[in-house]
CSV table of C-alpha atoms and ligand atoms in Angstrom, one decimal:
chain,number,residue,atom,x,y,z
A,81,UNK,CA,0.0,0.0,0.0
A,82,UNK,CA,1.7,3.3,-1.0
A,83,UNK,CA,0.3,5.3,2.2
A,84,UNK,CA,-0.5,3.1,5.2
A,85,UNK,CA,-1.3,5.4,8.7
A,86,UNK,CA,-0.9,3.6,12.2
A,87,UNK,CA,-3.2,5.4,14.1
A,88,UNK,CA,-3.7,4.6,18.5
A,89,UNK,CA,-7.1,4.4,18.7
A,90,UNK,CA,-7.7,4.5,22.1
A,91,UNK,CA,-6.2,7.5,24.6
A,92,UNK,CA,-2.3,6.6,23.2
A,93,UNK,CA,-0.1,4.6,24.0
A,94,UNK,CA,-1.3,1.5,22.6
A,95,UNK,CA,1.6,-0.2,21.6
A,96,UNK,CA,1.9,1.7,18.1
A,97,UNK,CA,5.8,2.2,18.0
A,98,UNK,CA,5.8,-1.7,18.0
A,99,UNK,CA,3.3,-2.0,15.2
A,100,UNK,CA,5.5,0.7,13.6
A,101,UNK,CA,8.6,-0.9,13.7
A,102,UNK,CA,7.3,-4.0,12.2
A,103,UNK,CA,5.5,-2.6,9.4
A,104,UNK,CA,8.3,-0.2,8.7
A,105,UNK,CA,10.6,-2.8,7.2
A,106,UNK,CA,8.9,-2.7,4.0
A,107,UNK,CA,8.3,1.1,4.2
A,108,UNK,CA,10.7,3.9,2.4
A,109,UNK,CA,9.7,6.7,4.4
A,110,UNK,CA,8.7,7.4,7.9
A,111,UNK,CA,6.9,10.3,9.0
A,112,UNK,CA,5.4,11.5,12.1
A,113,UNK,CA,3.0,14.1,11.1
A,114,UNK,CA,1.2,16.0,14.3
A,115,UNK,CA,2.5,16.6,17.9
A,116,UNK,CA,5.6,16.5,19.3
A,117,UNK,CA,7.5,15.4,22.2
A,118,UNK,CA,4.5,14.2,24.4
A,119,UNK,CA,4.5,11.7,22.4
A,120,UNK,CA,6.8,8.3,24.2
A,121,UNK,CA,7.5,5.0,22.1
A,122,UNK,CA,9.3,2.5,23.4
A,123,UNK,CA,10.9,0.2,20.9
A,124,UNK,CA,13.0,-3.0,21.5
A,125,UNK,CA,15.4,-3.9,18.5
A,126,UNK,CA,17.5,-7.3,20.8
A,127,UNK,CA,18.8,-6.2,24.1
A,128,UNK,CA,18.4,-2.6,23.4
A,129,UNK,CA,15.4,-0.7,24.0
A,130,UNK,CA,15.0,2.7,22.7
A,131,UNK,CA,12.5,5.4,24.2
A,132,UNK,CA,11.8,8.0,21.2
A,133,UNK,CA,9.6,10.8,21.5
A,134,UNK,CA,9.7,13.0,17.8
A,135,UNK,CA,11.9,10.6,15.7
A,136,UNK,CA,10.1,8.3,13.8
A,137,UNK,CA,10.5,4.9,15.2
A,138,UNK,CA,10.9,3.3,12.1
A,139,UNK,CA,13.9,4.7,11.2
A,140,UNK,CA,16.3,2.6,13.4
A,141,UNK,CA,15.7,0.3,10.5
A,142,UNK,CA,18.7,0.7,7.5
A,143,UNK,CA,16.5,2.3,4.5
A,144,UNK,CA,13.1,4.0,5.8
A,145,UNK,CA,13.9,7.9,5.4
A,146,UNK,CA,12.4,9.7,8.3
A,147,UNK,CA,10.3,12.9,8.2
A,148,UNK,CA,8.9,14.9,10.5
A,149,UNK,CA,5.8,16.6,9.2
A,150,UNK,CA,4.6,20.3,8.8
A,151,UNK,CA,1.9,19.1,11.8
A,152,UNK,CA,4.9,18.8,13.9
A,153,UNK,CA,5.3,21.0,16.9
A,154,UNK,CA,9.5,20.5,17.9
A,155,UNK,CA,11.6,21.3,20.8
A,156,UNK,CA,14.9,21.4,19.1
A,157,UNK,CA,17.0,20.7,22.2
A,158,UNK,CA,15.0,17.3,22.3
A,159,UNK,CA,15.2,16.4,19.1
A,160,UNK,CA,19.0,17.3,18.9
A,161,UNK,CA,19.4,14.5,21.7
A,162,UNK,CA,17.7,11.8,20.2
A,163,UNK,CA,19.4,12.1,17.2
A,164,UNK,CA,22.5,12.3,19.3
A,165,UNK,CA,21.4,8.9,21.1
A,166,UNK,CA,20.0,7.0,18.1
A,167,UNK,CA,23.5,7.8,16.4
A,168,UNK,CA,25.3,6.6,19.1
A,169,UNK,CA,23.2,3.4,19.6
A,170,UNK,CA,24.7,2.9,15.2
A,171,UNK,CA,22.1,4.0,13.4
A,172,UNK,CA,23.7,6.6,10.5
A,173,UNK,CA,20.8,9.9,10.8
A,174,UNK,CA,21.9,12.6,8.6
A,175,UNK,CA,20.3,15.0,6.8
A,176,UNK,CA,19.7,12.3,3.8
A,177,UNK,CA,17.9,10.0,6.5
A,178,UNK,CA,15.8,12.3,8.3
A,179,UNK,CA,14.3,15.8,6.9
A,180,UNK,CA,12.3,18.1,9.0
A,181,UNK,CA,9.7,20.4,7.5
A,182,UNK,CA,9.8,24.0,6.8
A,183,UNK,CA,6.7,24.4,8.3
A,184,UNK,CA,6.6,22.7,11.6
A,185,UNK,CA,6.8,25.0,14.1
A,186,UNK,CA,10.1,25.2,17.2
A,187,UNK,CA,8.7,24.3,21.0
A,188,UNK,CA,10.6,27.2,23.2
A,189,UNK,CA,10.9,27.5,26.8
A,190,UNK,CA,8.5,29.8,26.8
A,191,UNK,CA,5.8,27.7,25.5
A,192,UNK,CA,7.1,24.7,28.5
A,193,UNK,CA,6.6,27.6,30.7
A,194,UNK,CA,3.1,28.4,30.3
A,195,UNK,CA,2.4,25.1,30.0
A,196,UNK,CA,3.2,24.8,33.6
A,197,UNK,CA,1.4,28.3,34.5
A,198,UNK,CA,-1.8,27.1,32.8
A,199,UNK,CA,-2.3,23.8,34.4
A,200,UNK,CA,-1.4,25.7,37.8
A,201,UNK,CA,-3.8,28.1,37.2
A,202,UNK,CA,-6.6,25.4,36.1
A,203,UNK,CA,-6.4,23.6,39.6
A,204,UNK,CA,-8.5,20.8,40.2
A,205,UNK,CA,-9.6,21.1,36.5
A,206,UNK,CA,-5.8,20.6,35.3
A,207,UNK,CA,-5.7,18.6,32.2
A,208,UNK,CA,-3.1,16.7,33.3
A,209,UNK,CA,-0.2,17.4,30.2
A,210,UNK,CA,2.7,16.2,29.9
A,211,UNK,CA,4.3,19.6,30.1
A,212,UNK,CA,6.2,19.9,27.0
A,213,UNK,CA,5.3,23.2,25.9
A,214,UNK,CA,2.7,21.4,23.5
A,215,UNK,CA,-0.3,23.0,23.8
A,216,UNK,CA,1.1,26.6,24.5
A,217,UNK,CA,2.9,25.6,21.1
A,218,UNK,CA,-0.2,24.8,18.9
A,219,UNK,CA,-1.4,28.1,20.7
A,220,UNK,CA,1.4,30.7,18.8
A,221,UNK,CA,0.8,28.8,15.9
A,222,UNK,CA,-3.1,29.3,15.6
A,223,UNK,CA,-2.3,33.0,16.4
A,224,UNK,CA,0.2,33.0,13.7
A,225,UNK,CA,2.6,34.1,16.5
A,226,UNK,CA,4.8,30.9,16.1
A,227,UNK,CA,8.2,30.5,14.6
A,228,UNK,CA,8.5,27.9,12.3
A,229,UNK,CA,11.5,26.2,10.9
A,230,UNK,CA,12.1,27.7,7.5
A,231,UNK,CA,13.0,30.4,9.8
A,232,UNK,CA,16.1,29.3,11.0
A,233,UNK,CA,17.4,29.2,7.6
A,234,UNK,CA,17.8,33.3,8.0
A,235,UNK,CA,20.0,33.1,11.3
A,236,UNK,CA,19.5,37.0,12.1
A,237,UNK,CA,15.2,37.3,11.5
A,238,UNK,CA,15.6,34.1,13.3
A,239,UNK,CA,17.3,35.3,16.2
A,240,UNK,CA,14.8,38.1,16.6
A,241,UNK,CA,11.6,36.2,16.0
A,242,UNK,CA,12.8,34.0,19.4
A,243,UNK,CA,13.5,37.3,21.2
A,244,UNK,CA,10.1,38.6,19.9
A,245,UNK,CA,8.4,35.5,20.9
A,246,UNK,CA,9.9,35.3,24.4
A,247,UNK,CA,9.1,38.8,25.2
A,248,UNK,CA,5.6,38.6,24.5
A,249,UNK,CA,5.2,34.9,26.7
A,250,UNK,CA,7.1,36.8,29.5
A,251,UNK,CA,4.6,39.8,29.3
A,252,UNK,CA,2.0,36.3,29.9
A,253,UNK,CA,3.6,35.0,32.0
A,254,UNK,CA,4.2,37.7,34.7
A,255,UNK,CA,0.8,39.5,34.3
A,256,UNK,CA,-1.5,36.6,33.9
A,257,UNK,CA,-0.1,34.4,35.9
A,258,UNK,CA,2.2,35.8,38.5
A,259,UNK,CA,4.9,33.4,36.9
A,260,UNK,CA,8.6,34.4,36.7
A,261,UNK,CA,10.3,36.1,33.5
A,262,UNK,CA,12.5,33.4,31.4
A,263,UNK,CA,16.0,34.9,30.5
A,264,UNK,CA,15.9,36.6,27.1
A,265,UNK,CA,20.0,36.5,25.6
A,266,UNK,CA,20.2,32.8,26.9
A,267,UNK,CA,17.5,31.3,25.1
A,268,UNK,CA,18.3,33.2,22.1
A,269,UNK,CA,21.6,32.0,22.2
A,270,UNK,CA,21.0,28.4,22.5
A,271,UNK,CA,18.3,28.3,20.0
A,272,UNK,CA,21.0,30.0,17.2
A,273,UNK,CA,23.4,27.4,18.3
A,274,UNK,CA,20.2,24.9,17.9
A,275,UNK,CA,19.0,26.5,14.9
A,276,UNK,CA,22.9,26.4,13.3
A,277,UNK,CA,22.6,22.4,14.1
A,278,UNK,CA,19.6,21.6,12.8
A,279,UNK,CA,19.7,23.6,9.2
A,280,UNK,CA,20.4,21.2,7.0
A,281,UNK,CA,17.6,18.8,8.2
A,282,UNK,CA,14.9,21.4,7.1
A,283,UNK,CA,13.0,20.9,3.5
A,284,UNK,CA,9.9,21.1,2.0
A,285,UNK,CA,9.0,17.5,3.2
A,286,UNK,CA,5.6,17.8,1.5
A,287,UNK,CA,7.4,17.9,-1.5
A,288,UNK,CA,9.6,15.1,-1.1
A,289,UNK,CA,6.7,12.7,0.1
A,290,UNK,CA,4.6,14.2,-2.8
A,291,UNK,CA,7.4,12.7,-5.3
A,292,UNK,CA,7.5,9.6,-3.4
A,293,UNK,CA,4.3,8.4,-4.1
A,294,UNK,CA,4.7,9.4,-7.6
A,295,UNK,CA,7.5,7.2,-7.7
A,296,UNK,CA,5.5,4.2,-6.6
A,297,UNK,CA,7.8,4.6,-3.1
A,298,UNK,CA,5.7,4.0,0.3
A,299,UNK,CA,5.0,5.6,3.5
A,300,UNK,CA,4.3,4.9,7.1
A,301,UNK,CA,2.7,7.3,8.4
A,302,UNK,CA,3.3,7.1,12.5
A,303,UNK,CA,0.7,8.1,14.5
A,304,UNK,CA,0.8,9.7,18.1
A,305,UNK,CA,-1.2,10.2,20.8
A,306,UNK,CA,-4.3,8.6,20.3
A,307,UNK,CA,-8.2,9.0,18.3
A,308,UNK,CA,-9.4,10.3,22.3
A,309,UNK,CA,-6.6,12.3,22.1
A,310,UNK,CA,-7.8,14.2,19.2
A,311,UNK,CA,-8.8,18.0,19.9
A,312,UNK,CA,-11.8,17.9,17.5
A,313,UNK,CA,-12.9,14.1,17.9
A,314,UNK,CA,-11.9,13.7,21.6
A,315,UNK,CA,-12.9,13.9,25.3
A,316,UNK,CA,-12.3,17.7,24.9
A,317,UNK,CA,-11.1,19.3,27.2
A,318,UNK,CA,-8.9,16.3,28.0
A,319,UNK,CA,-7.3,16.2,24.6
A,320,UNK,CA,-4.1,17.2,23.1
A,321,UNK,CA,-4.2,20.2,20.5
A,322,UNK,CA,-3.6,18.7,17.3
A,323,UNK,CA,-5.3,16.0,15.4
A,324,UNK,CA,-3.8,12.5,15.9
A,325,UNK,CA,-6.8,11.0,13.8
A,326,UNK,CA,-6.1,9.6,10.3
A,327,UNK,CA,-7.1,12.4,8.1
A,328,UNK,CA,-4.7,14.4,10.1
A,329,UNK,CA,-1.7,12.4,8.2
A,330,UNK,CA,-2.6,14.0,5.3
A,331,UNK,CA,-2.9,17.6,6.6
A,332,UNK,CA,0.3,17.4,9.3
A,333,UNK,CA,2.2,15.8,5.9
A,334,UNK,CA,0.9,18.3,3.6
A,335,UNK,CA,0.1,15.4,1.1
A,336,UNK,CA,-4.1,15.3,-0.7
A,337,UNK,CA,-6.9,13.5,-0.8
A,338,UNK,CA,-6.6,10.2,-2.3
A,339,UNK,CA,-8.0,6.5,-2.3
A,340,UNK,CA,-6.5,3.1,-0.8
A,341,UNK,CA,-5.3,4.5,2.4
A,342,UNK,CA,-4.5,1.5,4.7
A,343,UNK,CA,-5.4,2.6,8.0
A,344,UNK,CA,-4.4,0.6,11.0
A,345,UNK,CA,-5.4,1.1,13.9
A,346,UNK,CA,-3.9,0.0,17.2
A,347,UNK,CA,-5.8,-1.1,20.1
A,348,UNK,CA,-4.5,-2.3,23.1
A,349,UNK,CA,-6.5,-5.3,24.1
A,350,UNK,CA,-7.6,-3.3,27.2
A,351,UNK,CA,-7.3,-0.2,27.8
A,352,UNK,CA,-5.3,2.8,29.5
A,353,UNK,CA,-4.9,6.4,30.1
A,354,UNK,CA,-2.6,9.1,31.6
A,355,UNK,CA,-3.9,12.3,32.6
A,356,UNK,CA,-7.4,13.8,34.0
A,357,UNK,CA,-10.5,13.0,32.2
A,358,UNK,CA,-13.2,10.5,32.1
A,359,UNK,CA,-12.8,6.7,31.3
A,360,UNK,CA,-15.9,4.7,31.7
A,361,UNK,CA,-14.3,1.1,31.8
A,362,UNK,CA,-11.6,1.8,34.6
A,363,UNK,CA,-10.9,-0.6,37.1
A,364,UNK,CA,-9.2,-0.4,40.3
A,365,UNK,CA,-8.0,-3.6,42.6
A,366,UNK,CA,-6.5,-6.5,42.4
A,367,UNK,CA,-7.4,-6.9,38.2
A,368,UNK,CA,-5.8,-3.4,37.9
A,369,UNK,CA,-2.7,-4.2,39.7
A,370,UNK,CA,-2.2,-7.0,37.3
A,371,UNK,CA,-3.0,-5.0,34.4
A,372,UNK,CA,-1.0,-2.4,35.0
A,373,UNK,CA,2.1,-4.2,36.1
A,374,UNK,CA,4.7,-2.9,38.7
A,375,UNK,CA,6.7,-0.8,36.8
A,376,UNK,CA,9.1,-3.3,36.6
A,377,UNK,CA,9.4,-4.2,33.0
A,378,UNK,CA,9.6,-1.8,30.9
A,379,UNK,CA,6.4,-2.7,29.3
A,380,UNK,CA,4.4,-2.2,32.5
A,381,UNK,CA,1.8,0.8,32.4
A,382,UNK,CA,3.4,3.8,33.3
A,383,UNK,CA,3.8,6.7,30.7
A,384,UNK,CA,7.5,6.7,28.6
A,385,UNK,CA,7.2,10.3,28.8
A,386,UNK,CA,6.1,11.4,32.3
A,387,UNK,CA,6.4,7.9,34.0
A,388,UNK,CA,3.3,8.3,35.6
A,389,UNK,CA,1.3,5.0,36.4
A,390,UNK,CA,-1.6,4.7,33.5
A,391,UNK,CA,-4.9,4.2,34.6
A,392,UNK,CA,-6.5,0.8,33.5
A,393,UNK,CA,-9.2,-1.0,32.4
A,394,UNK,CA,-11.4,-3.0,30.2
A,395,UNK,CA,-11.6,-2.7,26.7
A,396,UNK,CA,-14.2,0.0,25.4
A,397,UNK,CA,-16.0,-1.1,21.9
A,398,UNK,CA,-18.3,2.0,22.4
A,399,UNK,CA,-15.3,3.4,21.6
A,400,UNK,CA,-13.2,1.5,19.5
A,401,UNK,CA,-16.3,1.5,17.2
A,402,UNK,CA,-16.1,5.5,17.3
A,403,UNK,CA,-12.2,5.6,16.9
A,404,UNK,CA,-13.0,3.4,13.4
A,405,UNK,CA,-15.5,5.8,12.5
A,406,UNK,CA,-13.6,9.0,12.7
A,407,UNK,CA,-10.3,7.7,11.6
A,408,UNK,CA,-11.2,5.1,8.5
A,409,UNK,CA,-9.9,2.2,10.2
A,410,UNK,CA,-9.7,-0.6,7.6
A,411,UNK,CA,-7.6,-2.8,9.7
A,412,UNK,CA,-7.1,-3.4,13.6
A,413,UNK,CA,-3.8,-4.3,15.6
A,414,UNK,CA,-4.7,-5.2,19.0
A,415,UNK,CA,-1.4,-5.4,21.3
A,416,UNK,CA,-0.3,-7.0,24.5
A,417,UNK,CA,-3.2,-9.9,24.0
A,418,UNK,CA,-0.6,-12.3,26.3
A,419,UNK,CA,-1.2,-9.6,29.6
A,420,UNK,CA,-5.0,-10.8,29.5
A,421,UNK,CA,-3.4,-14.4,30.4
A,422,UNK,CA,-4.1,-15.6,33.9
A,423,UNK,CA,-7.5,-13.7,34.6
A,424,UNK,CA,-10.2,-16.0,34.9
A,425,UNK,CA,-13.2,-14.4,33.3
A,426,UNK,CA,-12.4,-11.0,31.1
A,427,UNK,CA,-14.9,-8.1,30.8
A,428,UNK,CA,-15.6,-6.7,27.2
A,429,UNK,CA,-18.1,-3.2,27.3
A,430,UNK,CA,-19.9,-3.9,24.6
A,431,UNK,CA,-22.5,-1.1,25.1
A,432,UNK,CA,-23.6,1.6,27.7
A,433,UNK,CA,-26.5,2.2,29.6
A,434,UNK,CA,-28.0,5.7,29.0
A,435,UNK,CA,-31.5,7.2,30.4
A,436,UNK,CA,-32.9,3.7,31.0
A,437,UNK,CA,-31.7,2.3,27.0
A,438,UNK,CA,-28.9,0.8,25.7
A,439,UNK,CA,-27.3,2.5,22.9
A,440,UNK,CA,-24.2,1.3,21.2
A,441,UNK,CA,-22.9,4.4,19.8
A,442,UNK,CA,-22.6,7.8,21.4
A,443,UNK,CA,-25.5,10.7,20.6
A,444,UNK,CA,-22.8,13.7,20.9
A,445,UNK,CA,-19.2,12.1,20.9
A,446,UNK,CA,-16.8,11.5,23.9
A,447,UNK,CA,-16.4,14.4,25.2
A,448,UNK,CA,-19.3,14.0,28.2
A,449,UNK,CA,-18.7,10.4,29.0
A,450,UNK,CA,-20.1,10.6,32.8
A,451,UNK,CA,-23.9,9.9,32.1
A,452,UNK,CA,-22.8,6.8,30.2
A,453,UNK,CA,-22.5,3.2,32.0
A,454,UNK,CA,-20.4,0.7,30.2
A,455,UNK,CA,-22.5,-2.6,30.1
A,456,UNK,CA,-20.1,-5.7,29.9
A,457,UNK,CA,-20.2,-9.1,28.6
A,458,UNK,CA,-18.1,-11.7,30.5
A,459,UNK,CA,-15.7,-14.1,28.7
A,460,UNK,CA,-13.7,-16.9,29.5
A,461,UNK,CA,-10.2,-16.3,30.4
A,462,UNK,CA,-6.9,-18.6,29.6
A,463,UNK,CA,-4.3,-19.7,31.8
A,464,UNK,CA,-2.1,-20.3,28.8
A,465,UNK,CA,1.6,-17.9,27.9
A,466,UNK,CA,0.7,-16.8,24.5
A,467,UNK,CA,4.1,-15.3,24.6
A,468,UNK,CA,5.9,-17.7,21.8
A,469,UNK,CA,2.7,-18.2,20.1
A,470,UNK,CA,3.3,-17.2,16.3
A,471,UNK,CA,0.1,-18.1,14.7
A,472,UNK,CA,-3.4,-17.2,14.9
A,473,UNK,CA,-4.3,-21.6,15.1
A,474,UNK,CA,-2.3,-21.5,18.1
A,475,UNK,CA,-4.5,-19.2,20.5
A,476,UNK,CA,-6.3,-20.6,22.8
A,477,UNK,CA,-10.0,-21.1,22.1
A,478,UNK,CA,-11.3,-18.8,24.3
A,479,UNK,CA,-8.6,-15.7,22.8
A,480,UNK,CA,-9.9,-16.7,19.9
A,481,UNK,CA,-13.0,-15.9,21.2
A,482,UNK,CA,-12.3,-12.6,22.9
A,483,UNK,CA,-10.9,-11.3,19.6
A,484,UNK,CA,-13.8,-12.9,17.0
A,485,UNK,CA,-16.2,-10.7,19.7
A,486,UNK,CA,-13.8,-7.6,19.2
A,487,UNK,CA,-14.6,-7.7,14.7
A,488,UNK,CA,-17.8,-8.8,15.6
A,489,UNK,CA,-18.8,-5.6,17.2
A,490,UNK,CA,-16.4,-3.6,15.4
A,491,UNK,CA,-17.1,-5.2,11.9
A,492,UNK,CA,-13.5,-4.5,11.4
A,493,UNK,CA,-10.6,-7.3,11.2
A,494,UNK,CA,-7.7,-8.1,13.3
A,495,UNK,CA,-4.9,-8.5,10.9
A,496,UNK,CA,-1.9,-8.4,13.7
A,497,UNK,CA,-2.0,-9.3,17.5
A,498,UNK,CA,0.9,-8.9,19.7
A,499,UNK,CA,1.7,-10.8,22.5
A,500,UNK,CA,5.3,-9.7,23.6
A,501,UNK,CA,7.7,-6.7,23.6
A,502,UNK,CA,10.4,-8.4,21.4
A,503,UNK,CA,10.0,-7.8,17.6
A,504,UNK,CA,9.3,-11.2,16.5
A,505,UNK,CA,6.7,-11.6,19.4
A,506,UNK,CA,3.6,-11.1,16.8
A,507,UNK,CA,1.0,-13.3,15.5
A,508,UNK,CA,0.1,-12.1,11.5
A,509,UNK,CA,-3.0,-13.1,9.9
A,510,UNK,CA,-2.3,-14.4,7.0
B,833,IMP,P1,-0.4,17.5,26.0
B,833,IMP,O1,-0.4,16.9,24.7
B,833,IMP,O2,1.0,17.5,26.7
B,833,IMP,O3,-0.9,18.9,26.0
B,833,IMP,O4,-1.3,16.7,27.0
B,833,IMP,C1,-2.7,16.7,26.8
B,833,IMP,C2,-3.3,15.3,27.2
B,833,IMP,O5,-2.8,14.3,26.3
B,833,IMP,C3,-2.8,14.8,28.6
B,833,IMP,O6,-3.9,14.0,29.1
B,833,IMP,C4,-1.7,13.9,28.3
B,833,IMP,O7,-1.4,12.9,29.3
B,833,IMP,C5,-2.2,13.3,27.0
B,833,IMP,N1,-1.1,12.8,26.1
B,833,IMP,C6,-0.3,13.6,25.2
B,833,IMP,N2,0.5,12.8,24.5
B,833,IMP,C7,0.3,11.6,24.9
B,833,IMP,C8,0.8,10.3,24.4
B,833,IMP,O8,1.7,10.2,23.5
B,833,IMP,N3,0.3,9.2,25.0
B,833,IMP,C9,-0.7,9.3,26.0
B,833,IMP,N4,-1.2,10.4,26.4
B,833,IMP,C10,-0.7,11.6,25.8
C-alpha cells in the first residue's frame, strides 16, 4: 500500500511504536505528522530498548527515510538529543535520513513555561499534560505568533523572532499568571546554536513525500497520541491540541486526498490512560494491579514520557467503534493480548447504559462520558503464555474468542496481534 497510517485508537499509547517498527521494514519513508514530544514510544530492536519521542520509530531500521511533518510542533533541544542517542546506539541519521519540515513550528521554553502556568492556574480542572510546551505551542501557531523552521534558515530574523516571541510569553507569564520572566540573551543564544545544528535537516518534506508516491515509493505514516486524544474528535477538554486521527496524516504531511489509504489502527486489548479525564471502563483492585504491572518491565503501564502510572481497564467497543469511525480504520492491531493471560473471566463493554436504554454508539461524541455506563459481557479467560505463540491456530479457544467478539462488534478485522515486547513476538494473519 503506498500510504499506510498507524493510528492509536484509544487514549495513546497503545503499543503503536511496536506495530511501527514491524511494518516499517517494508516502508521507504517514515513520518510522524502532528505533535511533538508528548508523544513516548518505546521500541526494543535485541537487548536494546530505545525510548523516542519525535523521531520516527521506524527509522532505526537501515532504509526508511524519516520525516517529521509540517503538523509537527518540535523542541529542538530534544530532538537534537535523540538524534544524538540514536546515532550513538549505530544507526547513521543525517540530513539524507531524516528531513524536517519547513513548516513545523520550534517548541521554546516559553511555551514549556506556560504550560506549567496554565495547568497551575486550572487547579483541580488541570488537564493533566505532559508539560512539553505542546499545547502553549499549537497556541502561537493558531495566532500566527509561532516561529517555524524555515526560519532558522535566516540566522539574524531568526534570532529576533525567538526574542520577539519570548518577550511577548514573558509579558503572559508575569501578568496573567504571577509566573517568573525566562532569560531573554540565553535562550536566544541556545536556540542559534540549535537552529545552526539543525539547518540542513529542514526541506519542503511535503514535497519530497509528494514525489514519493509518484514514484510508486511508500509511506508509514506514524501516529501519536491517540483518536481520544484528538482535539476535534476527543474527550475535549482532556485532549491534546492537534489532530492525531487519520485524516490528520494528510494535513500534518501536507500530502491530498486520495483513495486506498491503509489505515491501521492499534488497540491495546484493554485499555489505558494518563492524565485527567473521564474513562468509563476503569478498574481499580487486584485486576488493575495485574493489568498495569509494577513498573518493573519496561512494558508495564506507566507513561514513557512522564512515567506516571496509566490508569486501566477493560476494553471499550463503544469506543473503538467511534475511533474506526472517525479515523477510516480498515484494519485493527490489537497489542499486548498475552497480559490478559491468567485472569479468569475477562470483561468486554460492549455497550452503555444511558437514560434507562442501551445504545451502542454515542448521541454527541466522547467528550461527556459521565452519564454513560459501560454494560459488559463476561468471557472466558486462559491460563495459557501466549508469549511464543506465532500463529493465529495456536490461540487458545477462548482468545480466539475474545478477539472474534472484538470484529464482531467492530465489523473491522484483526490483521496483527501482539503478544510480547520483542519484535518477532507477533502473530500475522495471513
Ligand atoms: P499535552 O499533549 O501534553 O498537551 O497533554 C494533553 C493530554 O494528552 C494529557 O492527558 C496527556 O497525558 C495526553 N497525552 C499527550 N501525549 C500523549 C501520548 O503520547 N500518550 C498518551 N497520552 C498523551
Amino acid at each position: 500500500m503506498p500510504l499506510t497510517v498507524i493510528i492509536g485508537a484509544q487514549w495513546g499509547d497503545e503499543g503503536k511504536g511496536r506495530v511501527v517498527d514491524l511494518l516499517a521494514r517494508d516502508a521507504d519513508f517514515v513520518a510522524r505528522f502532528y505533535g511533538g514530544d508528548n508523544a513516548g514510544h518505546t521500541v526494543t530492536v535485541g537487548d536494546q530498548v530505545f525510548k523516542l519521542h519525535l523521531i520516527p520509530s521506524g527509522v532505526i531500521h537501515p532504509e526508511p527515510v524519516g520525516i517529521l511533518g509540517n503538523g509537527l510542533v518540535i523542541n529542538p533541544g530534544v530532538l537534537l538529543q535523540e538524534i544524538h542517542q540514536v546515532r550513538e546506539a549505530g544507526v547513521a541519521l543525517d540530513p539524507d535520513r531524516l528531513k524536517i519540515s519547513h513548516a513545523a513550528h520550534l517548541i521554546t521554553p516559553g511555551h514549556i513555561a506556560l504550560d506549567a502556568a496554565r495547568e497551575k492556574s486550572r487547579g483541580k480542572a488541570k488537564i493533566g499534560t505532559t508539560q512539553r510546551g505542546i499545547g502553549p505551542a499549537y497556541n502561537t501557531k493558531v495566532t500566527r505568533s509561532g516561529v517555524r523552521f524555515q526560519q532558522i534558515l535566516d540566522p539574524a530574523g531568526f534570532s529576533q523572532a525567538i526574542r520577539d516571541q519570548i518577550e511577548v510569553i514573558n509579558q503572559q507569564l508575569e501578568k496573567l499568571y504571577g509566573a517568573d520572566k525566562l532569560e531573554i540573551d540565553q535562550i536566544v543564544d541556545q536556540y542559534s546554536d540549535f537552529a545552526e545544528q539543525l539547518a540542513p535537516y529542514v526541506t519542503d518534506t511535503g514535497k519530497v513525500l509528494h514525489k514519493a508516491l509518484e514514484s510508486g515509493k511508500s509511506i508509514l505514516a506514524e501516529g501519536a497520541q491517540g483518536t481520544l486524544l484528538d482535539l476535534d474528535h476527543g474527550t475535549y477538554p482532556f485532549v491534546t491540541s492537534s489532530n492525531p486521527t487519520a485524516p490528520g496524516a494528510l494535513v500534518g504531511l501536507g500530502l491530498g486526498l486520495r483513495d486506498g489509504i491503509r489505515v491501521v489502527g492499534v488497540a491495546k486489548s484493554f485499555q489505558t490512560r494518563v492524565g485527567e479525564g473521564p474513562f468509563p471502563t476503569e478498574i481499580f483492585g487486584p485486576d488493575a494491579k495485574r493489568l498495569r504491572g509494577t513498573g518493573e518491565n519496561f512494558w508495564d503501564e506507566f507513561g514513557t514520557t512522564t512515567g506516571r502510572p496509566r490508569r486501566v481497564g477493560w476494553l471499550d467497543l463503544v469506543l473503538l467503534r467511534y475511533a474506526v469511525r472517525v479515523n477510516g480504520i480498515n484494519e485493527l492491531t490489537l497489542t499486548k493480548l498475552d497480559i490478559l493471560s491468567g485472569l479468569k473471566s475477562i470483561q468486554l463493554c460492549t455497550g452503555y447504559q444511558y437514560n434507562g436504554k442501551r445504545v451502542q454508539d454515542l448521541p454527541l461524541g466522547p467528550a461527556d462520558l459521565a452519564p454513560f455506563e459501560p454494560v459488559f459481557e463476561e468471557l472466558a479467560g486462559w491460563d495459557e503464555d501466549l508469549t511464543s505463540i506465532r500463529n493465529w491456530e495456536d490461540l487458545p479457544e477462548p482468545a480466539r474468542q475474545y478477539l472474534a467478539r472484538i470484529e464482531e462488534v467492530t465489523g473491522i478485522p484483526t490483521k496483527i496481534v501482539s503478544v510480547g515486547p520483542e519484535r518477532n513476538q507477533v502473530i500475522i494473519r495471513g
